[in-house]
Amino acid sequence: MTSTYSLPQSRVPDPRDAPTLRWAILGPGWIATRFVESLHRNTSQQVVAVGSRTAARAEQFALAHGIERAHGTYDAVFTDDAVDIVYVATPHTEHRAHALAAIAAGKHVLVEKPLAVDAAGAAEIADAAGAAGVFAGEAMWTRFLPKFDVIEQVLSSGVLGPIHTVLADHGEFFTRDHRIYDPTLAGGPLLDLGTYVASFAYSVLGRPDTVYATRRPATEDIDGQISAVLSGPDGHAVLNTTILTDTPTTATVCGRDGTLTIPGPFFMPGSFAVTMRGGGTVEYDEQPGLQVDGLHYAAVDAARTIDAGRRESSIHPLSDAVATLDIIDRIRASISA
Ligand SMILES: NC(=O)c1ccc[n+]([C@@H]2O[C@H](COP(=O)([O-])OP(=O)(O)OC[C@H]3O[C@@H](n4cnc5c(N)ncnc54)[C@H](OP(=O)(O)O)[C@@H]3O)[C@@H](O)[C@H]2O)c1
């Protein structure tokens, strides 16, 4: 049955219209490759420099992506006058130190998710950026997608009625040679895939009063699977994340009057549906996409924010990144209690 309810339009502007920043890439690995491809394919942003711990890797990445300046140390990126903003794409354990070093050198920073390994580290980055008067942001790219702008409007319109339940899952099978199995790089699902479900739950229900979590190990040192229940004044979020299996990776928001269902992978570009309790479904119709179809939205939001003289995204402020990491801290605390 078709619903009489109609979805709002996305308010996300054309990414090509954003003011141009000169970007440097720090840590030319898996996500950095996709970030640069996403910028080149969808925006007028300039990637002017790349920094690696080794000169040969920097040169290789620069050559592959048509980047002018290749630096064999990260410090050389921080002192490069041709750079406006540093995209930190190193492993989670390095985000805090690399973001603080870039900020200390007067650069704006966009840091891959998670902003840090815990809420205290994330708050330190926020404080340092505030004191230095530079932009800092977490590249929680999902939050910047046009699809999530429509979802945000649906949720804030109140059409679903009081929201009582959020269900979100993110599971992906990884082989043992991936960095997600490395305990020295804060491996396990929680900081990688779990940030998506925790961030989504926070964006819908806010800060939970209580957090209960349980785990199954993958190895002696690494979590394999974590399931958590977050209980707040308005409702519960039931979350699951795993590196042991591929899971549906769907998200659902259930209100008294309607349900919003995001098919997997919920955190990427794609469709979703709103089904009203009284009958009828309305669908947001979008081609499914991968990181290269969406990472650039966080980057152009940074460009627009900086150009407007502001130092924090209004779509995904630093307080949201800190609050998400607070949930993650409390999941860890519940597991080890
Ligand atoms: N937004 C998304 O969809 C998405 C997807 C995947 C990952 N991520 C995030 O992006 C970050 C990087 O993940 P990735 O999968 O791209 O990792 P990756 O392929 O291992 O790349 C990380 C890069 O960081 C550098 N690095 C600096 N210190 C390092 C250390 N101690 N150990 C290993 N490498 C180090 C390395 O480059 P050099 O040695 O050349 O400097 C390496 O290539 C993670 O925080 C992850 O959560 C986001």
Short mmCIF file of C-alpha atoms in Angstrom, two decimals, residues 7 14 54 76 79 85 125 129 132 135 144 167-168 171 186 190-191 197 208 228 231 269 275 289 307 329 333:
data_model
loop_
_atom_site.label_atom_id
_atom_site.label_comp_id
_atom_site.label_asym_id
_atom_site.label_seq_id
_atom_site.Cartn_x
_atom_site.Cartn_y
_atom_site.Cartn_z
CA LEU A 7 9.52 12.10 2.20
CA ASP A 14 26.09 19.85 -4.84
CA THR A 54 58.40 5.94 4.10
CA ALA A 76 56.93 17.33 6.65
CA THR A 79 55.00 22.09 8.10
CA ILE A 85 43.84 20.65 5.91
CA ILE A 125 41.45 16.92 20.10
CA ALA A 129 41.38 22.62 17.96
CA ALA A 132 44.17 26.87 18.20
CA PHE A 135 38.69 23.20 12.23
CA PHE A 144 27.03 13.50 5.77
CA LEU A 167 18.16 -1.97 16.09
CA ALA A 168 21.53 -1.70 14.36
CA GLY A 171 29.20 -7.42 10.82
CA ALA A 186 43.25 -1.50 18.88
CA LEU A 190 34.21 -2.16 18.30
CA LEU A 191 36.29 0.80 17.09
CA VAL A 197 26.12 1.41 15.16
CA PRO A 208 21.98 6.25 27.17
CA ALA A 228 25.07 -4.30 23.50
CA SER A 231 18.84 2.04 27.61
CA PRO A 269 24.58 5.29 0.10
CA THR A 275 6.20 2.17 6.96
CA GLY A 289 27.06 2.95 -3.41
CA ASP A 307 34.85 29.00 4.48
CA ASP A 329 34.01 3.31 26.56
CA ALA A 333 33.53 -1.17 30.80
#
